[in-house]
């Protein structure tokens, strides 16, 4: 069973701060990595994808990938109360198979 | 483009009853997935289809769960008989069969087994 691990949290940050979410995975053959945001009672929505080592920025979000360490992270700058949600790390292995972590619950305090 | 369609949104049944969920993926998406998400957990893959063939059903409880995608487009997931522990959200997702394509989720079906 390919594993994806995340700190379950909950993680609380004040409004305007940087939220840092981490994820590790077990399958070295994994090629693509995704972050999904899931509001309570809703389905996951894609917020970031990253495929090569390094950083990828999109607005207030930055994804970081280190394949040697099998580590993916998501930074949220200038956190807003609307960012309060559960963030799911997903890893795409061979055969287009997606594995998810348990999610990290983030609360942004106004 | 239209998203992944799922129905029903909610279903309440008694244990030992049967239930079926329907999913229509995004047009052109060859790969379709059914996930089970129990409250407080991440989505767990039940079955993955590539067109109308099964790619992975290793975590599908085959004594009670079945799924089909007969024409390579829409899909149904059935539970018979249901158990209390089947209470969860059932998420359907689809993706292009192409490296690096993300999953796109439907709104899910919230199942409560009493």
Short mmCIF file of C-alpha atoms in Angstrom, two decimals:
data_model
loop_
_atom_site.label_atom_id
_atom_site.label_comp_id
_atom_site.label_asym_id
_atom_site.label_seq_id
_atom_site.Cartn_x
_atom_site.Cartn_y
_atom_site.Cartn_z
CA UNK A 1 0.00 0.00 0.00
CA UNK A 2 1.48 3.30 -1.05
CA UNK A 3 1.35 5.78 1.78
CA UNK A 4 0.88 9.50 1.97
CA UNK A 5 1.27 11.07 5.38
CA UNK A 6 0.25 14.46 6.63
CA UNK A 7 0.13 16.08 10.03
CA UNK A 8 -3.56 15.95 10.90
CA UNK A 9 -3.39 19.15 12.90
CA UNK A 10 -5.40 21.07 13.68
CA UNK A 11 -3.21 23.92 12.61
CA UNK A 12 -4.20 27.40 13.72
CA UNK A 13 -2.64 30.59 12.40
CA UNK A 14 -3.62 34.24 12.82
CA UNK A 15 -4.96 36.14 9.85
CA UNK A 16 -2.15 37.46 7.68
CA UNK A 17 0.36 34.83 8.79
CA UNK A 18 1.97 32.07 6.73
CA UNK A 19 0.45 28.61 7.03
CA UNK A 20 2.79 25.70 6.31
CA UNK A 21 1.42 22.27 5.46
CA UNK A 22 3.59 19.20 5.00
CA UNK A 23 3.28 15.85 3.29
CA UNK A 24 5.53 12.82 2.84
CA UNK A 25 5.01 9.88 0.50
CA UNK A 26 6.41 6.38 0.26
CA UNK A 27 6.44 5.61 -3.48
CA UNK A 28 9.67 6.86 -5.06
CA UNK A 29 8.13 6.33 -8.50
CA UNK A 30 5.52 9.01 -7.93
CA UNK A 31 5.52 11.61 -10.67
CA UNK A 32 2.95 14.26 -9.86
CA UNK A 33 1.70 15.85 -6.70
CA UNK A 34 -1.39 17.82 -5.87
CA UNK A 35 -2.91 19.85 -3.08
CA UNK A 36 -6.67 19.85 -2.66
CA UNK A 37 -8.72 22.06 -0.37
CA UNK A 38 -11.86 20.62 1.18
CA UNK A 39 -14.37 22.77 3.00
CA UNK A 40 -16.60 21.06 5.52
CA UNK A 41 -19.37 19.18 3.76
CA UNK A 42 -17.91 19.81 0.33
CA UNK A 43 -15.84 17.77 -2.10
CA UNK A 44 -12.10 18.35 -2.62
CA UNK A 45 -11.09 21.08 -5.06
CA UNK A 46 -7.70 21.32 -6.72
CA UNK A 47 -5.59 24.29 -5.67
CA UNK A 48 -2.03 23.38 -6.70
CA UNK A 49 -0.13 20.84 -8.73
CA UNK A 50 3.64 20.31 -8.89
CA UNK A 51 5.67 17.92 -10.96
CA UNK A 52 9.35 18.82 -10.63
CA UNK A 53 11.66 19.61 -7.76
CA UNK A 54 11.60 23.13 -6.45
CA UNK A 55 8.96 25.74 -5.83
CA UNK A 56 5.82 26.63 -7.75
CA UNK A 57 3.93 29.77 -6.91
CA UNK A 58 0.31 30.66 -7.67
CA UNK A 59 -0.96 33.78 -6.00
CA UNK A 60 -0.76 33.33 -2.25
CA UNK A 61 0.04 29.62 -2.59
CA UNK A 62 3.49 28.07 -3.01
CA UNK A 63 4.02 24.36 -3.43
CA UNK A 64 7.45 22.87 -2.77
CA UNK A 65 8.65 19.46 -3.91
CA UNK A 66 11.75 17.51 -2.91
CA UNK A 67 11.70 14.09 -4.56
CA UNK A 68 14.93 12.97 -2.92
CA UNK A 69 13.35 13.49 0.50
CA UNK A 70 9.90 12.37 -0.74
CA UNK A 71 8.45 15.55 0.65
CA UNK A 72 5.83 18.01 -0.57
CA UNK A 73 4.70 21.15 1.18
CA UNK A 74 2.21 23.94 0.72
CA UNK A 75 2.70 27.46 1.98
CA UNK A 76 -0.20 29.86 2.22
CA UNK A 77 0.88 33.47 2.57
CA UNK A 78 -1.30 36.23 4.02
CA UNK A 79 -3.72 33.61 5.35
CA UNK A 80 -7.37 34.59 5.31
CA UNK A 81 -10.31 33.21 7.31
CA UNK A 82 -11.65 31.85 4.00
CA UNK A 83 -8.58 29.58 3.86
CA UNK A 84 -9.93 27.66 6.86
CA UNK A 85 -10.45 24.15 5.51
CA UNK A 86 -8.87 20.72 5.36
CA UNK A 87 -5.95 20.44 2.94
CA UNK A 88 -5.38 17.09 1.28
CA UNK A 89 -2.09 16.02 -0.24
CA UNK A 90 -2.46 13.68 -3.24
CA UNK A 91 0.23 11.71 -5.00
CA UNK A 92 -0.09 10.25 -8.48
CA UNK A 93 1.73 6.96 -8.92
CA UNK A 94 2.21 4.78 -11.97
CA UNK A 95 -1.03 3.79 -13.65
CA UNK A 96 -2.65 7.13 -12.93
CA UNK A 97 -3.41 6.01 -9.38
CA UNK A 98 -3.98 8.72 -6.81
CA UNK A 99 -3.30 8.27 -3.12
CA UNK A 100 -4.42 10.77 -0.50
CA UNK A 101 -3.21 11.72 2.93
CA UNK A 102 -5.62 12.08 5.83
CA UNK A 103 -5.61 15.85 5.48
CA UNK A 104 -4.52 18.76 7.66
CA UNK A 105 -7.20 20.91 9.22
CA UNK A 106 -6.33 24.61 9.04
CA UNK A 107 -8.06 27.35 10.99
CA UNK A 108 -7.22 30.99 10.28
CA UNK A 109 -8.11 33.14 13.27
CA UNK A 110 -9.35 36.67 12.46
CA UNK B 1 -16.97 22.46 -19.27
CA UNK B 2 -19.49 20.56 -17.18
CA UNK B 3 -18.07 18.98 -14.05
CA UNK B 4 -18.42 15.48 -12.67
CA UNK B 5 -22.07 14.75 -11.97
CA UNK B 6 -23.17 12.53 -9.10
CA UNK B 7 -26.52 11.50 -7.72
CA UNK B 8 -28.11 11.33 -5.28
CA UNK B 9 -26.57 13.94 -2.98
CA UNK B 10 -27.86 12.28 0.16
CA UNK B 11 -29.15 8.84 1.01
CA UNK B 12 -30.35 7.33 4.27
CA UNK B 13 -30.94 3.60 4.43
CA UNK B 14 -31.21 0.91 7.07
CA UNK B 15 -28.52 -1.71 7.48
CA UNK B 16 -28.87 -4.72 5.20
CA UNK B 17 -30.63 -2.62 2.56
CA UNK B 18 -29.10 -1.92 -0.82
CA UNK B 19 -28.15 1.40 -2.41
CA UNK B 20 -26.76 2.58 -5.72
CA UNK B 21 -24.86 5.70 -6.68
CA UNK B 22 -24.44 7.15 -10.15
CA UNK B 23 -21.61 9.16 -11.67
CA UNK B 24 -21.08 10.85 -15.02
CA UNK B 25 -17.49 12.04 -15.54
CA UNK B 26 -16.24 15.07 -17.39
CA UNK B 27 -16.57 14.53 -21.13
CA UNK B 28 -13.45 12.97 -22.58
CA UNK B 29 -12.08 11.75 -19.26
CA UNK B 30 -11.13 8.13 -19.75
CA UNK B 31 -10.31 7.39 -16.13
CA UNK B 32 -13.02 7.25 -13.45
CA UNK B 33 -12.56 6.68 -9.75
CA UNK B 34 -14.80 5.93 -6.81
CA UNK B 35 -13.52 6.99 -3.41
CA UNK B 36 -14.95 6.48 0.05
CA UNK B 37 -14.35 9.26 2.55
CA UNK B 38 -15.17 8.60 6.18
CA UNK B 39 -15.51 11.67 8.38
CA UNK B 40 -12.10 12.97 9.43
CA UNK B 41 -10.19 10.81 6.97
CA UNK B 42 -8.76 11.26 3.51
CA UNK B 43 -10.43 9.72 0.45
CA UNK B 44 -9.82 6.00 0.09
CA UNK B 45 -9.80 4.53 -3.40
CA UNK B 46 -12.44 1.86 -3.94
CA UNK B 47 -12.14 1.27 -7.66
CA UNK B 48 -10.48 2.81 -10.71
CA UNK B 49 -11.73 2.36 -14.28
CA UNK B 50 -9.84 3.03 -17.47
CA UNK B 51 -12.58 3.36 -20.09
CA UNK B 52 -14.78 0.37 -19.21
CA UNK B 53 -12.00 -1.79 -17.75
CA UNK B 54 -11.04 -2.08 -14.10
CA UNK B 55 -7.51 -0.88 -13.30
CA UNK B 56 -7.58 -1.31 -9.52
CA UNK B 57 -10.26 -2.68 -7.22
CA UNK B 58 -7.97 -4.05 -4.54
CA UNK B 59 -9.69 -2.09 -1.76
CA UNK B 60 -13.25 -2.73 -2.88
CA UNK B 61 -15.11 -4.99 -0.40
CA UNK B 62 -16.29 -7.30 -3.13
CA UNK B 63 -18.62 -9.28 -0.89
CA UNK B 64 -20.93 -6.26 -0.71
CA UNK B 65 -19.71 -3.60 -3.13
CA UNK B 66 -19.88 -3.72 -6.90
CA UNK B 67 -19.25 -1.17 -9.61
CA UNK B 68 -19.58 -1.02 -13.34
CA UNK B 69 -18.84 1.30 -16.20
CA UNK B 70 -20.38 -0.55 -19.09
CA UNK B 71 -20.01 1.92 -21.95
CA UNK B 72 -16.87 3.63 -20.72
CA UNK B 73 -18.73 6.76 -19.70
CA UNK B 74 -21.01 6.84 -16.67
CA UNK B 75 -20.67 4.47 -13.75
CA UNK B 76 -22.69 3.03 -10.90
CA UNK B 77 -21.50 1.88 -7.49
CA UNK B 78 -23.73 -0.47 -5.51
CA UNK B 79 -23.68 -1.63 -1.92
CA UNK B 80 -25.67 -4.71 -0.98
CA UNK B 81 -26.21 -5.33 1.89
CA UNK B 82 -25.14 -2.12 3.62
CA UNK B 83 -23.47 -2.09 7.01
CA UNK B 84 -23.29 0.68 9.60
CA UNK B 85 -19.60 1.21 8.80
CA UNK B 86 -20.47 2.07 5.19
CA UNK B 87 -21.71 5.46 6.38
CA UNK B 88 -19.46 7.86 4.49
CA UNK B 89 -19.28 10.22 1.56
CA UNK B 90 -18.82 8.47 -1.76
CA UNK B 91 -16.87 10.59 -4.16
CA UNK B 92 -16.62 10.06 -7.87
CA UNK B 93 -13.70 11.61 -9.72
CA UNK B 94 -12.37 11.60 -13.24
CA UNK B 95 -9.18 12.50 -15.04
CA UNK B 96 -7.65 12.43 -18.48
CA UNK B 97 -5.51 9.38 -19.07
CA UNK B 98 -2.39 11.44 -19.38
CA UNK B 99 0.53 11.91 -17.08
CA UNK B 100 0.16 14.77 -14.63
CA UNK B 101 -3.58 15.22 -15.12
CA UNK B 102 -5.32 16.03 -11.83
CA UNK B 103 -8.46 14.49 -10.41
CA UNK B 104 -11.72 16.37 -10.70
CA UNK B 105 -14.32 15.47 -8.09
CA UNK B 106 -18.07 15.44 -8.14
CA UNK B 107 -20.12 16.78 -5.23
CA UNK B 108 -20.29 13.36 -3.61
CA UNK B 109 -23.09 11.28 -2.10
CA UNK B 110 -23.44 11.33 1.66
CA UNK B 111 -24.65 7.91 2.79
CA UNK B 112 -26.04 7.29 6.26
CA UNK B 113 -26.72 3.71 7.29
CA UNK B 114 -28.93 3.36 10.38
#
